[in-house]
Amino acid sequence: MRRSLLAVLIAAMVFVIYYFGLFNSIGTNEGTVISIFSTLTVISISLIIFSENRNPSTTMSWILLLALLPVVGLPLYFLFGQNVFKRRKYDKKALRDQQAYDRIEKDAMHVKRDLTCFTDEQQRLMRLARRLARSPIYFAAETQILNNGDETFSTLLAELRKAEHHIHMEYYIFRSDDIGTSIQEILIEKAKAGVKVRFMYDAVGSIQLSKTFLKEMRDAGVEVVAYGGARILFFSSRVNYRNHRKIVVIDGNIGLIGGLNVGDEYLSRNKAYGFWRDTHMVVKGEAVRTLQLIFLQDWLHMTGESVLDKEYLSPKIEPITDGGVQIIASGPDNERRVLKNLFFSMITSARKSVWIATPYFIPDEDILTALRMAALSGLDVRILFPAKPDKWLPFLASHSYFQTLLEVGVKVYEYEKGFLHSKLLIIDGEVATIGTANMDMRSFHLNFEVNALLIRTHSVQQMVADYERDLQSASLIVREEFMKKRLFKRLMESLARLLSPLL
């Protein structure tokens, strides 16, 4: 069906171009020809979008944009709206990922674990995450929360210096500034000492990374790969599917994930942002296997090099016990919308509280309804959000969702100490997820993300304490005051919300 519609579109374009001279000969001006061409194109693309059975809000947003602003909508659709590339490119990756997860699941110690110490709802979440993401449940694991850039980068640098066998590193944003150079120097030193170093960066997120910086690493023996390709074109649909993951695995027994990229601004050195509030996490023990697998599958996807060797996936790991831990990957290669559905299930399973921290709040109707129902049921529902933006359009769109939540008793706080970039969801003070995914549609549908699901671990208790401390640096939005905003600002927020499925 889709191919037929594409053929219709191409035929229409050829028809207009072929008869362009005929239109001129009978007195039809160029404006009329362009108008006919645009109309045929918009109609054809609209039919294609309808045929894909997308989310209704996304469908209507594209249709409205194409109909009202075709000059803007057409190039945006060809850049961001097409799903052909996604399906073609990621079907094989999904199959390889499934086979690899089957391999590590056989070795997971969770198989023999008695789950009766967890509630029925907690067990259900574990099973759901396992089926959605093929993610084993680990109990021989330990996690440690790292607050902000100082703790995160001091820990990262210290662990990198200890590396003896390999370093695997994957970042969305990696800058060649002071902290980036400090990490680069260690990677170069380790590569020269015989440690296997693989470094992957996103071609769009790290577009400012200098060629000289990368060449210095390659010359020292570091294997460097750009996710999406080093020469990614911004008029290509590839630009829309970004690798938003932040993964470091060292010697197969320690890993780091969370919200922090690599750059001086994450150390609060950028005056525009001021203090940068963020959360990262150290993972030790068995759960590192899944983190390792995610990196190796991304590496295979970009390089064609399979390194799923026993030395990387079966290292000697001390049996550590600290609740339940699952490392969960999500991306456009998995049609199950893993993290979106996990977030939804966590919210609907809550019995006491739902606490969220996110720099961008652009939920779909499922998440929005789940939060409203939780609040109407008498649960303590809180959202911690930055008081100042780093990107204006998502910031405005996020504010457009607050009114409907404030009306049912959701407490929305604005973090005022600096810029909040933490990405947390805490349920009942016992279950939490932390990682790279924002509470927005881009993380749900377009980005490659990685989160950890933590159930009754010490880290969850630390996250609860940190959240309560952050609230002391935040102000509660009062519904009556929120409704007094100027008409122009309301209109801007509404427009941003209309475009939010496209963000």
Short mmCIF file of C-alpha atoms in Angstrom, two decimals:
data_model
loop_
_atom_site.label_atom_id
_atom_site.label_comp_id
_atom_site.label_asym_id
_atom_site.label_seq_id
_atom_site.Cartn_x
_atom_site.Cartn_y
_atom_site.Cartn_z
CA MET A 1 0.00 0.00 0.00
CA ARG A 2 2.72 2.43 0.99
CA ARG A 3 4.76 1.72 -2.14
CA SER A 4 1.69 2.34 -4.30
CA LEU A 5 1.12 5.69 -2.65
CA LEU A 6 4.74 6.62 -3.13
CA ALA A 7 4.36 5.71 -6.78
CA VAL A 8 1.33 8.00 -7.01
CA LEU A 9 3.36 10.82 -5.49
CA ILE A 10 6.23 10.33 -7.92
CA ALA A 11 3.82 10.09 -10.85
CA ALA A 12 2.18 13.34 -9.80
CA MET A 13 5.54 15.08 -9.61
CA VAL A 14 6.54 13.80 -13.06
CA PHE A 15 3.17 14.83 -14.48
CA VAL A 16 3.53 18.42 -13.28
CA ILE A 17 7.11 18.71 -14.48
CA TYR A 18 6.36 17.14 -17.89
CA TYR A 19 3.40 19.38 -18.59
CA PHE A 20 5.00 22.52 -17.18
CA GLY A 21 5.56 23.81 -20.72
CA LEU A 22 1.96 23.00 -21.66
CA PHE A 23 0.65 25.05 -18.73
CA ASN A 24 2.75 27.99 -19.83
CA SER A 25 1.58 27.66 -23.45
CA ILE A 26 -2.06 27.99 -22.45
CA GLY A 27 -1.37 30.92 -20.18
CA THR A 28 -1.19 29.23 -16.81
CA ASN A 29 1.41 31.00 -14.69
CA GLU A 30 4.15 29.37 -12.63
CA GLY A 31 2.35 30.07 -9.37
CA THR A 32 -0.57 27.91 -10.47
CA VAL A 33 1.76 25.08 -11.46
CA ILE A 34 3.53 25.24 -8.10
CA SER A 35 0.17 25.32 -6.32
CA ILE A 36 -1.00 22.20 -8.17
CA PHE A 37 2.29 20.44 -7.45
CA SER A 38 2.15 21.31 -3.74
CA THR A 39 -1.46 20.20 -3.44
CA LEU A 40 -0.80 16.84 -5.09
CA THR A 41 2.27 16.30 -2.92
CA VAL A 42 0.48 17.18 0.33
CA ILE A 43 -2.46 14.91 -0.53
CA SER A 44 -0.16 12.01 -1.43
CA ILE A 45 1.94 12.34 1.71
CA SER A 46 -1.20 12.67 3.85
CA LEU A 47 -2.48 9.38 2.44
CA ILE A 48 0.88 7.77 3.21
CA ILE A 49 0.77 9.02 6.81
CA PHE A 50 -2.79 7.72 7.27
CA SER A 51 -1.79 4.32 5.88
CA GLU A 52 0.95 3.91 8.50
CA ASN A 53 -1.55 3.82 11.40
CA ARG A 54 0.62 6.07 13.53
CA ASN A 55 -0.34 7.59 16.86
CA PRO A 56 -3.42 9.77 16.14
CA SER A 57 -1.88 12.92 17.64
CA THR A 58 1.25 12.48 15.54
CA THR A 59 -0.82 11.84 12.43
CA MET A 60 -2.96 14.95 12.91
CA SER A 61 0.08 17.10 13.70
CA TRP A 62 1.73 16.13 10.43
CA ILE A 63 -1.48 16.60 8.44
CA LEU A 64 -2.10 20.06 9.91
CA LEU A 65 1.49 21.13 9.36
CA LEU A 66 1.43 19.94 5.76
CA ALA A 67 -1.94 21.55 5.05
CA LEU A 68 -1.35 24.90 6.75
CA LEU A 69 2.36 25.39 6.11
CA PRO A 70 3.35 23.17 3.16
CA VAL A 71 6.52 25.15 2.47
CA VAL A 72 7.73 24.26 5.97
CA GLY A 73 5.93 20.95 6.37
CA LEU A 74 7.17 19.20 3.22
CA PRO A 75 10.91 19.47 3.95
CA LEU A 76 10.30 18.65 7.62
CA TYR A 77 8.39 15.52 6.66
CA PHE A 78 11.08 14.30 4.28
CA LEU A 79 13.65 15.00 7.01
CA PHE A 80 11.87 13.75 10.14
CA GLY A 81 8.59 12.09 9.22
CA GLN A 82 9.45 9.06 7.14
CA ASN A 83 9.48 5.58 8.66
CA VAL A 84 10.83 3.72 5.62
CA PHE A 85 14.43 4.11 6.72
CA LYS A 86 13.66 2.97 10.21
CA ARG A 87 11.98 -0.26 9.22
CA ARG A 88 14.54 -1.14 6.57
CA LYS A 89 17.58 -0.36 8.68
CA TYR A 90 16.58 -1.77 12.06
CA ASP A 91 14.74 -5.02 11.34
CA LYS A 92 18.02 -6.97 11.12
CA LYS A 93 19.35 -5.22 14.20
CA ALA A 94 16.28 -6.24 16.20
CA LEU A 95 16.75 -9.89 15.21
CA ARG A 96 20.44 -9.85 16.14
CA ASP A 97 19.63 -8.19 19.47
CA GLN A 98 17.06 -10.86 20.32
CA GLN A 99 19.55 -13.65 19.61
CA ALA A 100 22.20 -11.96 21.74
CA TYR A 101 19.83 -11.45 24.68
CA ASP A 102 18.91 -15.13 24.53
CA ARG A 103 22.59 -15.90 24.94
CA ILE A 104 23.19 -13.88 28.11
CA GLU A 105 19.84 -14.81 29.63
CA LYS A 106 20.96 -18.43 29.89
CA ASP A 107 23.70 -17.38 32.29
CA ALA A 108 21.61 -15.03 34.41
CA MET A 109 21.49 -15.96 38.09
CA HIS A 110 17.96 -14.59 38.41
CA VAL A 111 16.51 -17.91 37.17
CA LYS A 112 17.06 -19.57 40.53
CA ARG A 113 16.02 -16.58 42.62
CA ASP A 114 12.95 -16.72 44.85
CA LEU A 115 10.82 -13.67 44.04
CA THR A 116 8.46 -13.97 47.00
CA CYS A 117 10.30 -11.17 48.82
CA PHE A 118 8.86 -8.77 46.22
CA THR A 119 5.25 -7.67 45.98
CA ASP A 120 3.01 -8.96 43.20
CA GLU A 121 3.18 -5.59 41.45
CA GLN A 122 6.98 -5.54 41.65
CA GLN A 123 7.20 -9.04 40.22
CA ARG A 124 4.83 -8.01 37.43
CA LEU A 125 7.08 -5.07 36.51
CA MET A 126 10.11 -7.37 36.40
CA ARG A 127 8.34 -9.79 34.08
CA LEU A 128 7.07 -6.97 31.89
CA ALA A 129 10.54 -5.44 31.49
CA ARG A 130 11.96 -8.85 30.69
CA ARG A 131 9.39 -9.49 27.96
CA LEU A 132 9.43 -6.00 26.49
CA ALA A 133 13.20 -5.60 26.32
CA ARG A 134 14.51 -9.18 26.64
CA SER A 135 16.26 -7.92 29.75
CA PRO A 136 17.32 -10.45 32.40
CA ILE A 137 16.54 -9.71 36.04
CA TYR A 138 19.72 -9.56 38.09
CA PHE A 139 20.10 -9.84 41.84
CA ALA A 140 23.88 -10.31 41.94
CA ALA A 141 24.34 -6.61 41.22
CA GLU A 142 25.12 -3.38 43.00
CA THR A 143 24.31 0.21 42.08
CA GLN A 144 25.53 3.57 43.32
CA ILE A 145 23.95 6.95 42.59
CA LEU A 146 26.26 9.75 41.44
CA ASN A 147 24.98 13.29 41.84
CA ASN A 148 26.01 15.94 39.32
CA GLY A 149 29.17 16.33 37.29
CA ASP A 150 31.73 16.43 40.09
CA GLU A 151 30.83 13.01 41.49
CA THR A 152 30.23 11.47 38.08
CA PHE A 153 33.41 12.56 36.33
CA SER A 154 35.68 11.99 39.32
CA THR A 155 34.34 8.42 39.52
CA LEU A 156 34.60 7.94 35.75
CA LEU A 157 38.20 9.15 35.57
CA ALA A 158 39.22 6.99 38.52
CA GLU A 159 37.65 3.85 37.05
CA LEU A 160 39.12 4.48 33.59
CA ARG A 161 42.60 4.65 35.11
CA LYS A 162 42.04 1.17 36.61
CA ALA A 163 41.15 -0.45 33.26
CA GLU A 164 43.23 -3.52 32.41
CA HIS A 165 41.43 -5.33 29.59
CA HIS A 166 38.98 -3.06 27.76
CA ILE A 167 37.06 0.22 27.81
CA HIS A 168 33.79 0.60 25.92
CA MET A 169 32.39 4.13 25.76
CA GLU A 170 29.26 5.47 24.05
CA TYR A 171 27.92 9.04 24.36
CA TYR A 172 25.31 11.22 22.71
CA ILE A 173 27.29 14.42 23.36
CA PHE A 174 31.06 14.36 23.78
CA ARG A 175 32.92 17.66 23.64
CA SER A 176 36.61 18.33 23.08
CA ASP A 177 36.77 20.75 26.02
CA ASP A 178 38.56 20.40 29.36
CA ILE A 179 36.70 17.37 30.71
CA GLY A 180 36.53 15.77 27.27
CA THR A 181 40.28 16.18 26.84
CA SER A 182 40.92 14.70 30.29
CA ILE A 183 38.99 11.58 29.31
CA GLN A 184 40.64 11.48 25.89
CA GLU A 185 44.10 11.50 27.45
CA ILE A 186 43.28 8.46 29.58
CA LEU A 187 41.80 6.59 26.61
CA ILE A 188 44.94 7.29 24.59
CA GLU A 189 47.19 6.23 27.47
CA LYS A 190 45.27 2.98 27.96
CA ALA A 191 45.20 2.18 24.23
CA LYS A 192 48.97 2.59 24.04
CA ALA A 193 49.31 0.28 27.05
CA GLY A 194 47.45 -2.50 25.23
CA VAL A 195 43.95 -2.00 26.64
CA LYS A 196 41.24 -2.45 23.99
CA VAL A 197 39.43 0.90 23.71
CA ARG A 198 36.25 1.35 21.67
CA PHE A 199 34.71 4.82 21.50
CA MET A 200 31.33 5.60 19.92
CA TYR A 201 29.71 9.03 19.64
CA ASP A 202 26.48 10.23 18.05
CA ALA A 203 27.13 12.02 14.77
CA VAL A 204 24.54 14.72 15.47
CA GLY A 205 24.85 15.18 19.24
CA SER A 206 28.65 15.38 18.98
CA ILE A 207 28.79 17.28 15.70
CA GLN A 208 31.19 19.84 17.20
CA LEU A 209 33.74 17.17 18.08
CA SER A 210 36.87 18.18 16.18
CA LYS A 211 38.55 15.93 13.60
CA THR A 212 41.92 16.58 15.23
CA PHE A 213 40.56 15.34 18.57
CA LEU A 214 39.33 12.11 16.98
CA LYS A 215 42.49 11.64 14.90
CA GLU A 216 44.64 11.79 18.03
CA MET A 217 42.65 8.91 19.48
CA ARG A 218 42.75 6.84 16.30
CA ASP A 219 46.50 7.35 15.94
CA ALA A 220 46.95 5.98 19.46
CA GLY A 221 44.96 2.84 18.68
CA VAL A 222 41.52 3.82 19.95
CA GLU A 223 38.76 2.45 17.71
CA VAL A 224 36.41 5.36 16.97
CA VAL A 225 32.95 5.14 15.39
CA ALA A 226 30.31 7.79 14.72
CA TYR A 227 26.80 6.46 15.32
CA GLY A 228 24.77 7.35 12.25
CA GLY A 229 27.89 7.76 10.14
CA ALA A 230 30.59 10.40 10.23
CA ARG A 231 29.15 12.14 7.16
CA ILE A 232 25.48 12.13 8.13
CA LEU A 233 23.44 14.52 5.98
CA PHE A 234 20.90 16.75 7.66
CA PHE A 235 18.40 16.30 4.81
CA SER A 236 18.53 12.54 5.36
CA SER A 237 15.95 10.74 7.49
CA ARG A 238 18.84 9.19 9.44
CA VAL A 239 19.22 12.45 11.34
CA ASN A 240 15.95 11.79 13.14
CA TYR A 241 17.03 8.58 14.89
CA ARG A 242 19.63 9.56 17.44
CA ASN A 243 21.66 7.44 19.82
CA HIS A 244 20.90 9.22 23.10
CA ARG A 245 22.61 6.57 25.23
CA LYS A 246 25.44 7.23 27.68
CA ILE A 247 27.27 4.00 28.38
CA VAL A 248 30.69 3.19 29.81
CA VAL A 249 31.80 -0.39 30.49
CA ILE A 250 35.22 -1.11 31.99
CA ASP A 251 36.68 -4.63 32.00
CA GLY A 252 33.16 -6.07 31.91
CA ASN A 253 32.58 -5.69 35.65
CA ILE A 254 31.73 -2.02 36.13
CA GLY A 255 29.49 0.27 34.11
CA LEU A 256 28.10 3.79 34.18
CA ILE A 257 24.79 5.08 32.80
CA GLY A 258 22.61 8.10 33.42
CA GLY A 259 21.82 11.61 32.28
CA LEU A 260 25.28 13.13 31.96
CA ASN A 261 27.02 13.58 28.62
CA VAL A 262 30.65 14.72 28.46
CA GLY A 263 31.19 18.47 28.43
CA ASP A 264 32.18 21.32 30.71
CA GLU A 265 28.58 22.51 31.05
CA TYR A 266 27.82 19.28 32.95
CA LEU A 267 30.35 20.45 35.53
CA SER A 268 28.40 23.73 35.90
CA ARG A 269 31.06 25.69 33.99
CA ASN A 270 28.63 27.26 31.51
CA LYS A 271 27.23 30.58 32.77
CA ALA A 272 24.16 30.27 30.55
CA TYR A 273 23.00 27.19 32.48
CA GLY A 274 24.61 27.84 35.84
CA PHE A 275 24.45 24.91 38.24
CA TRP A 276 23.75 21.69 36.33
CA ARG A 277 21.64 19.24 38.36
CA ASP A 278 21.92 15.72 37.02
CA THR A 279 21.98 12.09 38.11
CA HIS A 280 24.21 9.25 36.96
CA MET A 281 24.77 5.73 38.27
CA VAL A 282 27.49 3.12 38.71
CA VAL A 283 26.53 -0.50 38.04
CA LYS A 284 28.57 -3.45 39.30
CA GLY A 285 28.07 -7.20 39.16
CA GLU A 286 25.94 -9.26 36.80
CA ALA A 287 23.85 -6.38 35.45
CA VAL A 288 26.94 -5.06 33.65
CA ARG A 289 26.48 -7.94 31.17
CA THR A 290 23.35 -6.36 29.71
CA LEU A 291 25.00 -2.95 29.56
CA GLN A 292 27.94 -4.55 27.77
CA LEU A 293 25.61 -6.32 25.35
CA ILE A 294 23.82 -3.08 24.44
CA PHE A 295 27.13 -1.42 23.60
CA LEU A 296 28.38 -4.39 21.58
CA GLN A 297 25.14 -4.58 19.60
CA ASP A 298 25.37 -0.86 18.79
CA TRP A 299 28.98 -1.42 17.74
CA LEU A 300 27.99 -4.33 15.51
CA HIS A 301 25.19 -2.26 14.00
CA MET A 302 27.57 0.52 12.95
CA THR A 303 30.74 -1.41 12.10
CA GLY A 304 29.60 -4.91 11.13
CA GLU A 305 32.16 -6.22 13.63
CA SER A 306 30.79 -8.89 15.97
CA VAL A 307 32.68 -8.98 19.26
CA LEU A 308 30.15 -10.95 21.31
CA ASP A 309 32.98 -13.02 22.75
CA LYS A 310 33.00 -14.81 26.06
CA GLU A 311 35.74 -12.51 27.31
CA TYR A 312 33.33 -9.56 27.07
CA LEU A 313 30.06 -11.18 28.16
CA SER A 314 31.27 -13.64 30.81
CA PRO A 315 33.85 -11.86 32.96
CA LYS A 316 34.65 -12.87 36.51
CA ILE A 317 32.05 -11.08 38.63
CA GLU A 318 31.78 -11.06 42.40
CA PRO A 319 28.33 -12.17 43.66
CA ILE A 320 26.92 -8.91 45.04
CA THR A 321 23.31 -8.69 46.21
CA ASP A 322 21.25 -5.49 46.34
CA GLY A 323 17.62 -5.88 45.29
CA GLY A 324 16.60 -6.36 41.68
CA VAL A 325 18.28 -4.63 38.72
CA GLN A 326 17.36 -4.71 35.04
CA ILE A 327 19.17 -2.78 32.30
CA ILE A 328 16.65 -1.86 29.62
CA ALA A 329 17.35 -0.71 26.08
CA SER A 330 14.74 1.07 23.99
CA GLY A 331 14.76 2.47 20.48
CA PRO A 332 13.11 2.64 17.05
CA ASP A 333 14.31 -0.91 16.38
CA ASN A 334 11.75 -2.20 18.91
CA GLU A 335 8.10 -1.60 18.03
CA ARG A 336 7.05 -2.38 21.61
CA ARG A 337 7.87 1.16 22.80
CA VAL A 338 9.74 -0.39 25.70
CA LEU A 339 10.38 2.54 28.01
CA LYS A 340 7.09 4.28 27.30
CA ASN A 341 5.18 1.12 28.23
CA LEU A 342 7.40 0.50 31.24
CA PHE A 343 6.78 4.05 32.51
CA PHE A 344 3.04 3.61 31.96
CA SER A 345 3.00 0.32 33.89
CA MET A 346 5.05 1.77 36.72
CA ILE A 347 2.62 4.67 37.10
CA THR A 348 -0.48 2.47 37.00
CA SER A 349 1.05 0.03 39.51
CA ALA A 350 1.71 2.75 42.10
CA ARG A 351 -0.15 2.54 45.39
CA LYS A 352 1.23 5.54 47.27
CA SER A 353 3.32 7.90 45.18
CA VAL A 354 4.62 8.77 41.71
CA TRP A 355 7.62 11.11 41.62
CA ILE A 356 9.07 12.32 38.31
CA ALA A 357 12.10 14.44 37.47
CA THR A 358 12.60 15.37 33.82
CA PRO A 359 14.01 18.28 31.79
CA TYR A 360 11.34 17.80 29.10
CA PHE A 361 7.74 16.80 29.76
CA ILE A 362 5.93 15.96 26.52
CA PRO A 363 3.89 12.83 27.31
CA ASP A 364 1.50 11.02 25.03
CA GLU A 365 -2.14 10.51 25.99
CA ASP A 366 -1.47 7.20 27.74
CA ILE A 367 1.10 8.64 30.14
CA LEU A 368 -0.94 11.81 30.68
CA THR A 369 -4.07 9.81 31.51
CA ALA A 370 -2.15 7.49 33.84
CA LEU A 371 -0.82 10.47 35.80
CA ARG A 372 -4.26 12.06 36.00
CA MET A 373 -5.86 8.84 37.22
CA ALA A 374 -3.12 8.35 39.80
CA ALA A 375 -3.71 11.85 41.19
CA LEU A 376 -7.51 11.42 41.16
CA SER A 377 -7.02 8.17 43.09
CA GLY A 378 -5.37 10.12 45.88
CA LEU A 379 -1.75 9.22 45.14
CA ASP A 380 1.06 11.69 45.77
CA VAL A 381 1.99 12.64 42.19
CA ARG A 382 4.88 15.08 41.75
CA ILE A 383 6.77 16.41 38.74
CA LEU A 384 10.08 18.23 39.15
CA PHE A 385 10.88 20.38 36.13
CA PRO A 386 13.48 23.08 35.35
CA ALA A 387 12.44 26.70 35.94
CA LYS A 388 14.51 27.85 32.96
CA PRO A 389 14.89 26.17 29.57
CA ASP A 390 17.81 24.99 27.51
CA LYS A 391 15.48 24.63 24.49
CA TRP A 392 12.49 26.96 24.19
CA LEU A 393 10.11 24.88 22.06
CA PRO A 394 10.08 21.77 24.32
CA PHE A 395 9.93 24.07 27.36
CA LEU A 396 6.80 25.81 26.06
CA ALA A 397 5.23 22.53 24.99
CA SER A 398 5.87 21.05 28.44
CA HIS A 399 4.07 23.94 30.14
CA SER A 400 0.99 23.34 28.02
CA TYR A 401 0.50 19.97 29.75
CA PHE A 402 0.69 21.31 33.30
CA GLN A 403 -2.80 22.83 33.47
CA THR A 404 -4.64 19.55 33.02
CA LEU A 405 -2.41 17.97 35.68
CA LEU A 406 -2.75 20.82 38.17
CA GLU A 407 -6.53 20.56 37.87
CA VAL A 408 -6.52 17.03 39.31
CA GLY A 409 -4.01 17.65 42.09
CA VAL A 410 -0.65 16.81 40.53
CA LYS A 411 2.07 18.85 42.23
CA VAL A 412 4.41 20.48 39.71
CA TYR A 413 7.65 22.00 40.99
CA GLU A 414 10.10 24.25 39.16
CA TYR A 415 13.74 23.69 40.05
CA GLU A 416 15.34 27.12 40.56
CA LYS A 417 18.89 26.41 41.70
CA GLY A 418 20.10 25.83 38.13
CA PHE A 419 19.17 23.63 35.19
CA LEU A 420 17.56 20.29 36.06
CA HIS A 421 18.61 17.47 33.71
CA SER A 422 17.90 14.42 35.92
CA LYS A 423 15.65 11.74 34.43
CA LEU A 424 13.94 9.81 37.22
CA LEU A 425 10.70 7.99 37.94
CA ILE A 426 10.20 6.76 41.51
CA ILE A 427 7.18 4.67 42.55
CA ASP A 428 6.11 4.19 46.18
CA GLY A 429 9.67 4.89 47.34
CA GLU A 430 10.69 1.33 46.41
CA VAL A 431 10.80 1.09 42.60
CA ALA A 432 12.64 3.50 40.32
CA THR A 433 14.09 3.94 36.88
CA ILE A 434 17.07 6.11 36.01
CA GLY A 435 18.87 6.58 32.73
CA THR A 436 18.89 8.56 29.53
CA ALA A 437 15.17 8.67 28.67
CA ASN A 438 13.22 11.88 29.13
CA MET A 439 9.48 11.89 29.72
CA ASP A 440 8.82 12.89 26.13
CA MET A 441 7.78 11.45 22.78
CA ARG A 442 11.26 11.62 21.27
CA SER A 443 12.60 9.30 23.96
CA PHE A 444 9.52 7.07 23.64
CA HIS A 445 9.57 6.69 19.86
CA LEU A 446 12.71 7.99 18.12
CA ASN A 447 15.83 7.89 20.29
CA PHE A 448 17.95 4.94 21.30
CA GLU A 449 17.86 5.04 25.10
CA VAL A 450 19.03 2.95 28.04
CA ASN A 451 17.59 2.93 31.56
CA ALA A 452 17.95 0.85 34.69
CA LEU A 453 14.93 -0.50 36.54
CA LEU A 454 15.71 -0.72 40.26
CA ILE A 455 13.49 -2.56 42.72
CA ARG A 456 14.12 -2.29 46.47
CA THR A 457 17.78 -1.38 46.15
CA HIS A 458 19.78 1.00 48.33
CA SER A 459 20.02 3.34 45.35
CA VAL A 460 16.24 3.82 45.31
CA GLN A 461 16.39 5.08 48.87
CA GLN A 462 19.16 7.49 47.93
CA MET A 463 17.11 8.71 44.96
CA VAL A 464 14.16 9.39 47.28
CA ALA A 465 16.37 11.41 49.64
CA ASP A 466 17.94 13.33 46.74
CA TYR A 467 14.51 14.10 45.28
CA GLU A 468 13.28 15.49 48.60
CA ARG A 469 16.42 17.62 48.84
CA ASP A 470 15.91 18.96 45.31
CA LEU A 471 12.38 20.02 46.22
CA GLN A 472 13.92 22.41 48.76
CA SER A 473 15.45 24.27 45.79
CA ALA A 474 12.17 24.31 43.87
CA SER A 475 8.93 26.28 43.97
CA LEU A 476 5.48 24.72 43.76
CA ILE A 477 3.39 25.97 40.84
CA VAL A 478 0.09 27.35 42.16
CA ARG A 479 -2.76 26.63 39.78
CA GLU A 480 -4.45 30.00 40.23
CA GLU A 481 -1.22 31.86 39.50
CA PHE A 482 -0.42 29.56 36.60
CA MET A 483 -3.74 30.43 34.96
CA LYS A 484 -2.99 34.17 35.05
CA LYS A 485 -0.36 33.99 32.33
CA ARG A 486 -0.76 36.29 29.35
CA LEU A 487 -2.77 35.28 26.32
CA PHE A 488 0.27 35.47 24.03
CA LYS A 489 2.20 33.01 26.19
CA ARG A 490 -0.77 30.64 26.25
CA LEU A 491 -0.97 30.77 22.47
CA MET A 492 2.75 30.06 22.15
CA GLU A 493 2.44 27.09 24.50
CA SER A 494 -0.56 25.78 22.58
CA LEU A 495 1.30 26.08 19.29
CA ALA A 496 4.30 24.29 20.77
CA ARG A 497 1.99 21.56 22.04
CA LEU A 498 0.46 21.16 18.59
CA LEU A 499 3.96 20.51 17.28
CA SER A 500 4.99 18.39 20.28
CA PRO A 501 4.38 15.01 18.59
CA LEU A 502 6.94 16.11 16.00
CA LEU A 503 9.61 17.24 18.50
#
